[in-house]
Amino acid sequence: MKEKYNYINLKKYKLSLKWILPIFIIILILSFIGFRYIKTLTYKNIYTTISELGKQTVAQLNIAINEQKKFVETMVDSINRGYFKSESEIFDNFADDLENYHFTRLAILDKNGNGITSDGHTVTDYPITDEFFNFNNVYLSENRKSTISNDQINIYSKAFYLNGEERVLFATIYTEKYKEILLRRLYNGLGGTYLINNDGMVLIDSFDVIKENNVNLYDFIINKYNVTNDNKLTEINDMKENIRNKNTGTFDISLNNDTYFVHYENVGINNWYVISIVPASAMAEELNQFIAISLGVCIFINCIVIGICVYIDISNQMKNRKLYKAAYIDPITSLGNENYFKENSNVFLNSLKGNKYILTIDINKFKVMNSLYGYDFCNKLLNAFGEKLEKNMPKNNITCRMYSDVFATIFEYNKDIEQVLEKVNNAVSTIDVDNIKIHLSISIGVYKIKKEDKDINKILDKSYIARKQIKGTYNSYYYMFDQALENLLLKEENIETSMEEALKNREFKIIYQPKFSTSNEKIIGAESLVRWYRNDTIIMPDNFIPLFEKNKFILKLDLYIFEQVCKDLAYWKEKFNANLRVSVNVSKEHFVDENFIDEYVEIANKYNVDRKNLELELTESATIDKSIDLVKIANKIKSYGFSISLDDFGTGYSSLAMLQELPIDVIKIDKIFVDKADLNSKKNMINYIVLIAKQLGTEIVVEGVETKEQADFIKALKCDMIQGYYYSKPIEKESIEKYFIKDDKALI
Ligand code: C2E
Ligand code: CA
Ligand code: CA
């Protein structure tokens, strides 16, 4: 059902940022930590890759150099064994293998550096140091310039004897050749390798950026990237230091907006070092992958968590909305319910400046309609009625269905209020439901709210009280709460403040109204009736019982009266040996809990009174209340041995079927059926009522018999008992006792 009324402020679903934001921040922090973690992992991975590459390079270099050394060793071995007579024989023999080992030429020189080369050059005065003239091992020189071609070369040398004379064999290699052998470019040419000695002098540069000889790699890097930052200089110096100490290491350094991964590895020959350098940009793929993964994971987690938050948030709001609806919205009319009315009217009333009114409206004879048209139809009727009602009120209003067919509305109106009443009355006088035109009459209680009125319950009560005044006045559909009602309320308030005190002070007293047998006119019972002796006046029960029923004080009062009756019965039994059956009125307010009877049993036991002589009067009108199961309650009362009478019979709404189920001993026909003013016109009616009572097979008492004419009529109907002024008004306890003593009319 759609929400019709804007004053019921159902908020739109809205995300509450106040707790999504902190969660978002937490995720951000977690993502950052995750990002750092993945970055560390990736760096570690790159470190491993690059150091592996460095080690591989070193291994390849070692293999190649050792093979070259072995070749030189082999040559010298075979010369030493005397296989060759002359230099030319030697050169010829090994000419084919030179190429395989990347050598350019061989040379055989004497101690003074004079000799010839395998490609026909004559060498004179080549500076032969002791390192070259080594008979034990093959010596590998550092880079040096070739005296023949000016190229950078390295020389492998070993000394030997040729025909008894000392000679040295040189195998020369262009330094450049090392590149071919081993110094592959890394990462599609973006990474590369330097071969340096431990002073940092560059032997080979696979990047081909160093054109000059005798370049120091450290200085070269510092100059090329213009490194001035202390931290970076320290990093370079650390590498320098480590290399000098023959250590191996890996690090990364940021230069010119790129990060370079560097690995240095000791070759183990001539204090040479392999430096592998790869810029991060060369690893873009790996890094991009890393960034993509981290970003993806981050977004994914964010989406999931935010999704969950949104879901929880919305479903909470939905739940709240449902709860709100269940708590405050009347499902039949979509108007606010009584809770809504009571909780919101104060704020609303405070916002109004002019004349404020409350109306409570009910539909006359709605119960009859319910049984005539059925609940479904009548619910539709209520819905249409609520809608029309709300529409025809002054614009700014709160209109709610309070319960059943009772609606309440508050609003401001500064002209003649009768205009509003007339408009509403006209609007709802006919209502269309399922194309059936229903004619309605309503009763409106009106109260003009005063400034000092703060308690909405009291305000509501005043309009309810006003509405009740309409009953019976046929030509009026509304009643304005007036001074007379105000006075009545004041009196009630007065009673309420003094009732507890009155109970303590024993201001409530009992009088008894005897019941007489119609056959012999002897007293066979009495009804206890309460009176309130207040100051010097006697207050009659009609003036306070309804109020006590409303405020539940009746629960206490009834028990108090019952106890007094038990006391009197015990006294009469002892003093007069009298067994009078006394009836006590039990308000229907007790019936909300069937265990109320336990207290009655306890009191009867306390005074040792025979429960048969205690007759509990239940009013027939108790059956109106749907929540009361009178049959169950009566059965329970009966099970304890009390007698039961059904009071005010004929005025209630009980069905014959239900009456048949009730375990009653006595039926008390209400006094309206013997009204002396129009007894004749009611004779048929009372006949009928007595007939029903007789069918139920119980004793029958007729109440309110005031005249001989009434008494004769009742006697003729063969009812069992009469209770009325004709025989006796309600009398003091002492006056009852006179019947026992006189012993003429009392049935003892
Ligand atoms: P009820 O139970 O119908 O009591 C009978 C009422 O009819 C009594 O009025 C009684 O005085 C009055 N009555 C008896 N004979 C005649 C008669 O010939 N003519 C007229 N006009 N009236 C007659 P009362 O004592 O004013 O009590 C009024 C109602 O107050 C009782 O009606 C009963 O419903 C209630 N009530 C009285 N005492 C108690 C009590 O202790 N507890 C409860 N819960 N209700 C009580
Ligand atoms: Ca009664
Ligand atoms: Ca009665």
Coordinates of N, CA, C and O in Angstrom, one line a residue, residues 558-708:
D558 N -13.0 -4.2 45.1 CA -13.8 -5.4 45.1 C -13.3 -6.4 46.1 O -14.2 -7.0 46.8
L559 N -12.0 -6.6 46.2 CA -11.5 -7.5 47.2 C -11.8 -7.1 48.6 O -12.1 -7.9 49.5
Y560 N -11.7 -5.8 48.8 CA -12.0 -5.2 50.2 C -13.4 -5.5 50.6 O -13.7 -6.0 51.6
I561 N -14.3 -5.2 49.6 CA -15.8 -5.5 49.8 C -16.0 -6.9 50.1 O -16.7 -7.3 51.0
F562 N -15.4 -7.8 49.3 CA -15.5 -9.2 49.4 C -15.1 -9.7 50.8 O -15.8 -10.5 51.5
E563 N -14.0 -9.1 51.3 CA -13.5 -9.5 52.6 C -14.5 -9.1 53.7 O -14.8 -9.9 54.7
Q564 N -15.1 -7.9 53.6 CA -16.1 -7.5 54.6 C -17.3 -8.4 54.6 O -17.8 -8.8 55.6
V565 N -17.7 -8.8 53.4 CA -18.8 -9.7 53.2 C -18.5 -11.1 53.9 O -19.3 -11.6 54.7
C566 N -17.3 -11.6 53.7 CA -16.9 -12.8 54.3 C -17.0 -12.7 55.9 O -17.4 -13.6 56.6
K567 N -16.5 -11.6 56.3 CA -16.5 -11.3 57.8 C -17.9 -11.4 58.3 O -18.2 -12.0 59.3
D568 N -18.8 -10.6 57.6 CA -20.2 -10.6 58.0 C -20.8 -12.0 58.0 O -21.5 -12.4 59.0
L569 N -20.5 -12.8 57.0 CA -21.1 -14.1 56.9 C -20.7 -15.0 58.0 O -21.5 -15.7 58.6
A570 N -19.4 -14.9 58.3 CA -18.8 -15.7 59.4 C -19.5 -15.3 60.7 O -19.8 -16.2 61.5
Y571 N -19.7 -14.0 60.9 CA -20.3 -13.5 62.1 C -21.7 -14.0 62.2 O -22.2 -14.5 63.3
W572 N -22.5 -13.9 61.1 CA -23.9 -14.3 61.1 C -24.0 -15.8 61.4 O -25.0 -16.2 62.1
K573 N -23.1 -16.5 60.9 CA -23.1 -18.0 61.1 C -23.0 -18.3 62.5 O -23.7 -19.1 63.1
E574 N -22.0 -17.6 63.1 CA -21.6 -17.9 64.5 C -22.7 -17.4 65.5 O -23.2 -18.1 66.3
K575 N -23.2 -16.1 65.2 CA -24.1 -15.5 66.1 C -25.5 -16.0 65.9 O -26.3 -16.3 66.9
F576 N -26.0 -16.2 64.6 CA -27.4 -16.5 64.4 C -27.6 -17.9 63.7 O -28.7 -18.3 63.4
N577 N -26.4 -18.5 63.5 CA -26.4 -19.8 62.7 C -27.2 -19.6 61.4 O -27.9 -20.4 60.9
A578 N -27.0 -18.4 60.8 CA -27.7 -18.1 59.6 C -26.8 -18.5 58.4 O -25.6 -18.3 58.4
N579 N -27.5 -19.0 57.3 CA -26.7 -19.4 56.1 C -27.2 -18.6 54.9 O -27.7 -19.1 53.9
L580 N -27.2 -17.3 55.0 CA -27.7 -16.4 53.9 C -26.8 -16.5 52.7 O -25.6 -16.4 52.9
R581 N -27.3 -16.6 51.5 CA -26.5 -16.5 50.4 C -26.3 -15.1 49.9 O -27.3 -14.4 49.7
V582 N -25.1 -14.6 50.0 CA -24.8 -13.2 49.7 C -24.1 -13.1 48.3 O -23.1 -13.8 48.1
S583 N -24.6 -12.2 47.5 CA -23.9 -12.0 46.2 C -23.0 -10.7 46.3 O -23.3 -9.8 46.9
V584 N -21.9 -10.8 45.6 CA -20.9 -9.8 45.5 C -20.6 -9.4 44.1 O -20.5 -10.3 43.2
N585 N -20.6 -8.1 43.8 CA -20.3 -7.7 42.4 C -18.8 -7.8 42.1 O -18.0 -7.4 42.9
V586 N -18.5 -8.5 41.0 CA -17.1 -8.6 40.6 C -17.0 -7.9 39.2 O -17.6 -8.3 38.2
S587 N -16.2 -6.9 39.3 CA -16.0 -6.1 38.0 C -15.3 -6.9 36.9 O -14.4 -7.7 37.2
K588 N -15.7 -6.7 35.7 CA -15.0 -7.4 34.6 C -13.5 -7.1 34.4 O -12.8 -7.8 33.8
E589 N -13.1 -6.0 35.1 CA -11.7 -5.7 35.0 C -10.8 -6.8 35.6 O -9.6 -6.9 35.3
H590 N -11.4 -7.6 36.5 CA -10.6 -8.7 37.0 C -10.3 -9.8 36.0 O -9.3 -10.6 36.1
F591 N -11.1 -9.8 34.9 CA -11.1 -11.0 34.1 C -9.9 -11.1 33.1 O -9.8 -12.0 32.3
V592 N -9.0 -10.1 33.1 CA -7.9 -10.2 32.2 C -7.0 -11.3 32.6 O -6.2 -11.8 31.8
D593 N -7.1 -11.7 33.9 CA -6.2 -12.9 34.3 C -7.1 -13.8 35.1 O -7.6 -13.5 36.2
E594 N -7.3 -15.1 34.6 CA -8.2 -16.0 35.2 C -7.8 -16.4 36.6 O -8.6 -16.9 37.4
N595 N -6.5 -16.1 37.0 CA -6.1 -16.5 38.3 C -6.5 -15.5 39.4 O -6.2 -15.6 40.5
F596 N -7.3 -14.5 39.0 CA -7.7 -13.5 40.0 C -8.5 -14.2 41.1 O -8.5 -13.8 42.2
I597 N -9.1 -15.3 40.7 CA -10.0 -16.0 41.6 C -9.3 -16.6 42.9 O -9.9 -16.8 43.9
D598 N -8.0 -16.8 42.7 CA -7.2 -17.4 43.8 C -7.3 -16.5 45.0 O -7.4 -17.0 46.2
E599 N -7.3 -15.2 44.8 CA -7.4 -14.3 46.0 C -8.7 -14.4 46.7 O -8.8 -14.3 47.9
Y600 N -9.8 -14.6 45.9 CA -11.1 -14.7 46.4 C -11.2 -16.0 47.3 O -11.7 -16.0 48.4
V601 N -10.5 -17.1 46.8 CA -10.5 -18.3 47.5 C -9.8 -18.2 48.8 O -10.3 -18.6 49.9
E602 N -8.7 -17.5 48.7 CA -7.9 -17.3 49.9 C -8.7 -16.6 51.0 O -8.6 -17.0 52.2
I603 N -9.4 -15.5 50.6 CA -10.1 -14.7 51.6 C -11.3 -15.6 52.2 O -11.5 -15.6 53.4
A604 N -12.0 -16.3 51.3 CA -13.1 -17.1 51.8 C -12.6 -18.1 52.8 O -13.2 -18.4 53.8
N605 N -11.4 -18.7 52.5 CA -10.8 -19.7 53.4 C -10.5 -19.1 54.8 O -10.7 -19.7 55.8
K606 N -9.9 -17.9 54.7 CA -9.5 -17.2 55.9 C -10.6 -17.1 56.9 O -10.4 -17.2 58.1
Y607 N -11.9 -16.8 56.4 CA -13.0 -16.6 57.3 C -13.9 -17.9 57.4 O -14.9 -17.9 58.0
N608 N -13.3 -18.9 56.7 CA -14.0 -20.2 56.8 C -15.5 -20.2 56.4 O -16.4 -20.7 57.1
V609 N -15.7 -19.5 55.3 CA -17.1 -19.3 54.8 C -17.4 -20.4 53.7 O -16.5 -20.7 52.9
D610 N -18.5 -21.0 53.8 CA -18.9 -21.9 52.8 C -19.1 -21.2 51.5 O -19.9 -20.3 51.3
R611 N -18.3 -21.7 50.5 CA -18.2 -20.9 49.2 C -19.6 -21.0 48.5 O -19.9 -20.1 47.6
K612 N -20.4 -22.0 48.8 CA -21.7 -22.0 48.2 C -22.6 -20.8 48.5 O -23.4 -20.4 47.7
N613 N -22.3 -20.3 49.7 CA -23.1 -19.1 50.1 C -22.5 -17.8 49.5 O -23.1 -16.7 49.8
L614 N -21.4 -17.9 48.8 CA -20.9 -16.7 48.2 C -21.2 -16.7 46.7 O -20.8 -17.7 46.0
E615 N -22.0 -15.8 46.3 CA -22.4 -15.7 44.9 C -21.7 -14.6 44.2 O -21.8 -13.4 44.6
L616 N -20.9 -14.9 43.2 CA -20.2 -13.8 42.4 C -21.0 -13.4 41.3 O -21.5 -14.2 40.4
E617 N -21.3 -12.0 41.2 CA -22.1 -11.5 40.2 C -21.2 -11.0 39.0 O -20.4 -10.1 39.2
L618 N -21.4 -11.6 37.9 CA -20.6 -11.2 36.7 C -21.6 -10.5 35.8 O -22.7 -11.1 35.5
T619 N -21.2 -9.4 35.2 CA -22.2 -8.7 34.3 C -22.1 -9.3 32.9 O -21.1 -9.7 32.5
E620 N -23.3 -9.4 32.4 CA -23.4 -10.0 31.0 C -22.6 -9.2 30.0 O -22.1 -9.7 29.0
S621 N -22.4 -7.9 30.3 CA -21.7 -7.0 29.4 C -20.2 -7.4 29.2 O -19.6 -7.0 28.3
A622 N -19.7 -8.2 30.2 CA -18.3 -8.6 30.1 C -18.1 -9.4 28.8 O -16.9 -9.5 28.3
T623 N -19.1 -9.9 28.2 CA -18.9 -10.7 27.0 C -18.7 -9.9 25.7 O -18.2 -10.3 24.7
I624 N -18.9 -8.5 25.9 CA -18.6 -7.6 24.7 C -17.1 -7.6 24.4 O -16.7 -7.6 23.3
D625 N -16.3 -7.7 25.5 CA -14.9 -7.6 25.3 C -14.4 -8.9 24.7 O -14.5 -10.0 25.3
K626 N -13.9 -8.8 23.5 CA -13.4 -10.0 22.8 C -12.3 -10.8 23.5 O -12.0 -11.9 23.3
S627 N -11.5 -10.0 24.2 CA -10.3 -10.6 24.9 C -10.7 -11.4 26.1 O -9.8 -12.1 26.7
I628 N -11.9 -11.3 26.5 CA -12.3 -12.0 27.7 C -13.1 -13.3 27.3 O -14.0 -13.3 26.6
D629 N -12.6 -14.4 27.9 CA -13.2 -15.7 27.7 C -14.1 -16.0 28.9 O -13.6 -16.6 29.9
L630 N -15.3 -15.5 28.9 CA -16.2 -15.6 30.1 C -16.5 -17.0 30.5 O -16.5 -17.3 31.7
V631 N -16.6 -17.9 29.5 CA -16.9 -19.3 29.7 C -15.8 -19.9 30.6 O -16.0 -20.6 31.6
K632 N -14.6 -19.6 30.2 CA -13.4 -20.2 30.8 C -13.4 -19.7 32.3 O -13.1 -20.4 33.2
I633 N -13.6 -18.4 32.4 CA -13.5 -17.7 33.7 C -14.6 -18.3 34.7 O -14.3 -18.7 35.8
A634 N -15.8 -18.4 34.1 CA -16.9 -18.9 34.9 C -16.7 -20.3 35.4 O -16.9 -20.7 36.5
N635 N -16.1 -21.1 34.5 CA -15.8 -22.5 34.8 C -14.8 -22.6 36.0 O -14.9 -23.4 36.9
K636 N -13.9 -21.7 35.9 CA -12.8 -21.7 36.9 C -13.4 -21.3 38.3 O -13.2 -21.9 39.3
I637 N -14.3 -20.3 38.2 CA -14.9 -19.8 39.5 C -15.8 -21.0 40.1 O -15.7 -21.3 41.3
K638 N -16.5 -21.6 39.1 CA -17.4 -22.7 39.5 C -16.6 -23.8 40.2 O -17.0 -24.5 41.1
S639 N -15.4 -24.1 39.6 CA -14.6 -25.2 40.1 C -14.2 -25.0 41.5 O -13.8 -26.0 42.2
Y640 N -14.2 -23.8 42.0 CA -13.8 -23.6 43.4 C -15.1 -23.6 44.3 O -15.0 -23.4 45.5
G641 N -16.3 -23.8 43.7 CA -17.5 -24.0 44.5 C -18.2 -22.7 44.8 O -19.2 -22.8 45.5
F642 N -17.8 -21.6 44.2 CA -18.7 -20.4 44.4 C -19.9 -20.5 43.5 O -20.0 -21.3 42.5
S643 N -21.0 -19.8 43.9 CA -22.1 -19.7 43.1 C -21.9 -18.5 42.1 O -21.1 -17.6 42.4
I644 N -22.6 -18.6 40.9 CA -22.4 -17.5 39.9 C -23.7 -17.0 39.5 O -24.7 -17.8 39.2
S645 N -23.8 -15.7 39.5 CA -25.0 -15.1 38.9 C -24.6 -14.2 37.7 O -23.5 -13.6 37.7
L646 N -25.5 -14.1 36.7 CA -25.3 -13.3 35.5 C -26.1 -12.0 35.7 O -27.3 -12.1 35.6
D647 N -25.4 -10.9 36.0 CA -26.0 -9.7 36.3 C -26.5 -8.9 35.1 O -26.0 -9.1 34.0
D648 N -27.5 -8.0 35.3 CA -28.0 -7.1 34.2 C -28.3 -7.9 33.0 O -28.1 -7.5 31.8
F649 N -28.9 -9.1 33.2 CA -29.3 -9.9 32.0 C -30.2 -9.2 31.1 O -31.1 -8.6 31.5
G650 N -30.0 -9.4 29.8 CA -30.8 -8.8 28.7 C -30.2 -7.5 28.2 O -30.6 -7.1 27.1
T651 N -29.2 -7.0 28.8 CA -28.6 -5.8 28.3 C -27.3 -6.1 27.5 O -26.8 -5.2 26.8
G652 N -26.8 -7.3 27.7 CA -25.6 -7.6 27.0 C -25.8 -8.1 25.6 O -26.9 -8.0 25.1
Y653 N -24.7 -8.6 25.0 CA -24.8 -9.1 23.6 C -24.6 -10.6 23.5 O -24.3 -11.1 22.4
S654 N -24.7 -11.3 24.6 CA -24.3 -12.7 24.6 C -25.3 -13.5 23.8 O -26.5 -13.3 23.8
S655 N -24.8 -14.5 23.1 CA -25.6 -15.4 22.3 C -26.2 -16.5 23.1 O -25.6 -16.8 24.2
L656 N -27.2 -17.1 22.7 CA -27.9 -18.1 23.4 C -26.9 -19.3 23.6 O -26.8 -19.9 24.7
A657 N -26.1 -19.5 22.5 CA -25.1 -20.6 22.5 C -24.1 -20.4 23.6 O -23.8 -21.4 24.4
M658 N -23.7 -19.2 23.8 CA -22.7 -19.0 24.8 C -23.3 -19.1 26.2 O -22.7 -19.6 27.1
L659 N -24.5 -18.6 26.3 CA -25.2 -18.6 27.6 C -25.4 -20.1 28.1 O -25.2 -20.4 29.3
Q660 N -25.6 -20.9 27.1 CA -25.8 -22.4 27.4 C -24.5 -23.0 28.0 O -24.5 -23.9 28.7
E661 N -23.4 -22.4 27.5 CA -22.1 -23.0 28.0 C -21.7 -22.5 29.4 O -20.9 -23.1 30.0
L662 N -22.3 -21.3 29.8 CA -21.9 -20.7 31.1 C -22.5 -21.5 32.2 O -23.7 -21.8 32.3
P663 N -21.6 -21.9 33.2 CA -22.1 -22.6 34.4 C -22.7 -21.7 35.4 O -22.2 -21.5 36.5
I664 N -23.9 -21.1 35.1 CA -24.4 -20.1 36.0 C -25.6 -20.7 36.9 O -26.3 -21.6 36.4
D665 N -25.7 -20.1 38.1 CA -26.7 -20.6 39.0 C -27.9 -19.7 39.0 O -29.1 -20.1 39.1
V666 N -27.6 -18.4 38.8 CA -28.7 -17.4 38.8 C -28.6 -16.4 37.7 O -27.5 -16.0 37.3
I667 N -29.8 -16.1 37.1 CA -29.8 -15.0 36.2 C -30.6 -13.8 36.8 O -31.6 -14.0 37.4
K668 N -29.9 -12.6 36.7 CA -30.6 -11.4 37.2 C -31.1 -10.6 36.1 O -30.3 -10.0 35.4
I669 N -32.4 -10.5 35.9 CA -33.0 -9.8 34.8 C -32.9 -8.3 35.2 O -33.3 -7.9 36.3
D670 N -32.3 -7.5 34.3 CA -32.1 -6.1 34.5 C -33.3 -5.3 34.8 O -34.4 -5.6 34.2
K671 N -33.2 -4.2 35.6 CA -34.4 -3.5 36.0 C -35.0 -2.7 34.8 O -36.2 -2.4 34.9
I672 N -34.3 -2.5 33.7 CA -34.9 -1.8 32.6 C -36.1 -2.5 32.0 O -37.0 -1.9 31.4
F673 N -36.2 -3.8 32.2 CA -37.3 -4.6 31.7 C -38.6 -4.6 32.5 O -39.6 -5.0 32.0
V674 N -38.4 -4.0 33.7 CA -39.6 -3.9 34.6 C -40.0 -2.5 34.9 O -40.7 -2.1 35.8
D675 N -39.3 -1.6 34.0 CA -39.6 -0.1 34.2 C -41.0 0.1 34.4 O -41.9 -0.1 33.5
K676 N -41.4 0.7 35.6 CA -42.8 0.9 35.9 C -43.5 1.9 34.9 O -44.7 1.8 34.7
A677 N -42.7 2.8 34.3 CA -43.3 3.8 33.5 C -44.0 3.2 32.3 O -45.1 3.6 31.9
D678 N -43.4 2.2 31.7 CA -44.0 1.6 30.5 C -44.0 0.0 30.6 O -43.5 -0.7 29.7
L679 N -44.4 -0.4 31.8 CA -44.4 -1.8 32.0 C -45.2 -2.6 31.0 O -44.8 -3.6 30.5
N680 N -46.4 -2.0 30.7 CA -47.3 -2.7 29.8 C -46.6 -2.9 28.4 O -46.7 -4.0 27.9
S681 N -46.0 -1.9 27.9 CA -45.4 -2.0 26.6 C -44.2 -3.0 26.6 O -43.8 -3.6 25.6
K682 N -43.6 -3.2 27.8 CA -42.5 -4.1 27.9 C -42.8 -5.5 28.3 O -42.0 -6.4 28.4
K683 N -44.1 -5.7 28.6 CA -44.5 -7.1 29.1 C -44.1 -8.2 28.2 O -43.7 -9.3 28.6
N684 N -44.3 -8.0 26.9 CA -43.9 -9.0 25.9 C -42.4 -9.3 26.0 O -42.0 -10.5 25.9
M685 N -41.7 -8.2 26.0 CA -40.2 -8.3 26.1 C -39.8 -9.1 27.3 O -39.0 -10.1 27.2
I686 N -40.3 -8.8 28.5 CA -39.8 -9.5 29.7 C -40.3 -10.9 29.7 O -39.6 -11.8 30.1
N687 N -41.5 -11.2 29.1 CA -41.9 -12.5 28.9 C -40.9 -13.3 28.1 O -40.5 -14.4 28.5
Y688 N -40.4 -12.7 27.1 CA -39.4 -13.4 26.2 C -38.1 -13.6 26.9 O -37.6 -14.7 26.9
I689 N -37.7 -12.6 27.7 CA -36.4 -12.7 28.4 C -36.5 -13.8 29.5 O -35.6 -14.7 29.6
V690 N -37.6 -13.9 30.2 CA -37.8 -14.9 31.2 C -37.8 -16.3 30.6 O -37.3 -17.2 31.1
L691 N -38.4 -16.3 29.4 CA -38.5 -17.6 28.6 C -37.1 -18.1 28.4 O -36.8 -19.3 28.6
I692 N -36.2 -17.2 27.9 CA -34.8 -17.6 27.6 C -34.1 -18.1 28.9 O -33.5 -19.1 28.9
A693 N -34.3 -17.3 30.0 CA -33.7 -17.6 31.2 C -34.1 -19.0 31.7 O -33.3 -19.8 32.2
K694 N -35.4 -19.2 31.6 CA -35.9 -20.5 32.0 C -35.3 -21.7 31.2 O -35.1 -22.8 31.8
Q695 N -35.1 -21.4 29.9 CA -34.5 -22.4 29.1 C -33.2 -22.8 29.6 O -32.7 -24.0 29.4
L696 N -32.5 -21.9 30.1 CA -31.1 -22.1 30.6 C -31.2 -22.9 31.9 O -30.1 -23.3 32.4
G697 N -32.4 -23.0 32.5 CA -32.5 -23.9 33.7 C -31.9 -23.3 34.9 O -31.4 -24.1 35.8
T698 N -31.8 -22.0 35.1 CA -31.2 -21.4 36.3 C -32.3 -20.8 37.1 O -33.4 -20.6 36.7
E699 N -31.9 -20.4 38.3 CA -32.8 -19.6 39.1 C -32.9 -18.2 38.5 O -32.0 -17.7 37.8
I700 N -34.1 -17.5 38.7 CA -34.2 -16.2 38.1 C -34.5 -15.1 39.2 O -35.4 -15.3 40.0
V701 N -33.8 -14.1 39.1 CA -34.0 -12.9 40.0 C -34.4 -11.7 39.1 O -33.8 -11.5 38.1
V702 N -35.5 -11.0 39.5 CA -35.8 -9.8 38.8 C -35.5 -8.6 39.7 O -35.9 -8.5 40.8
E703 N -34.7 -7.7 39.1 CA -34.2 -6.5 39.8 C -35.1 -5.3 39.6 O -35.8 -5.3 38.6
G704 N -35.1 -4.4 40.6 CA -35.7 -3.1 40.4 C -37.2 -3.1 40.4 O -37.9 -2.3 39.8
V705 N -37.8 -4.0 41.2 CA -39.2 -4.1 41.4 C -39.6 -3.1 42.5 O -39.3 -3.2 43.6
E706 N -40.4 -2.1 42.1 CA -40.7 -1.0 43.0 C -42.2 -1.0 43.4 O -42.5 -0.4 44.5
T707 N -43.0 -1.6 42.6 CA -44.5 -1.5 42.9 C -45.1 -2.8 43.0 O -44.6 -3.8 42.5
K708 N -46.3 -2.8 43.5 CA -47.1 -4.0 43.7 C -47.5 -4.6 42.3 O -47.4 -5.8 42.1

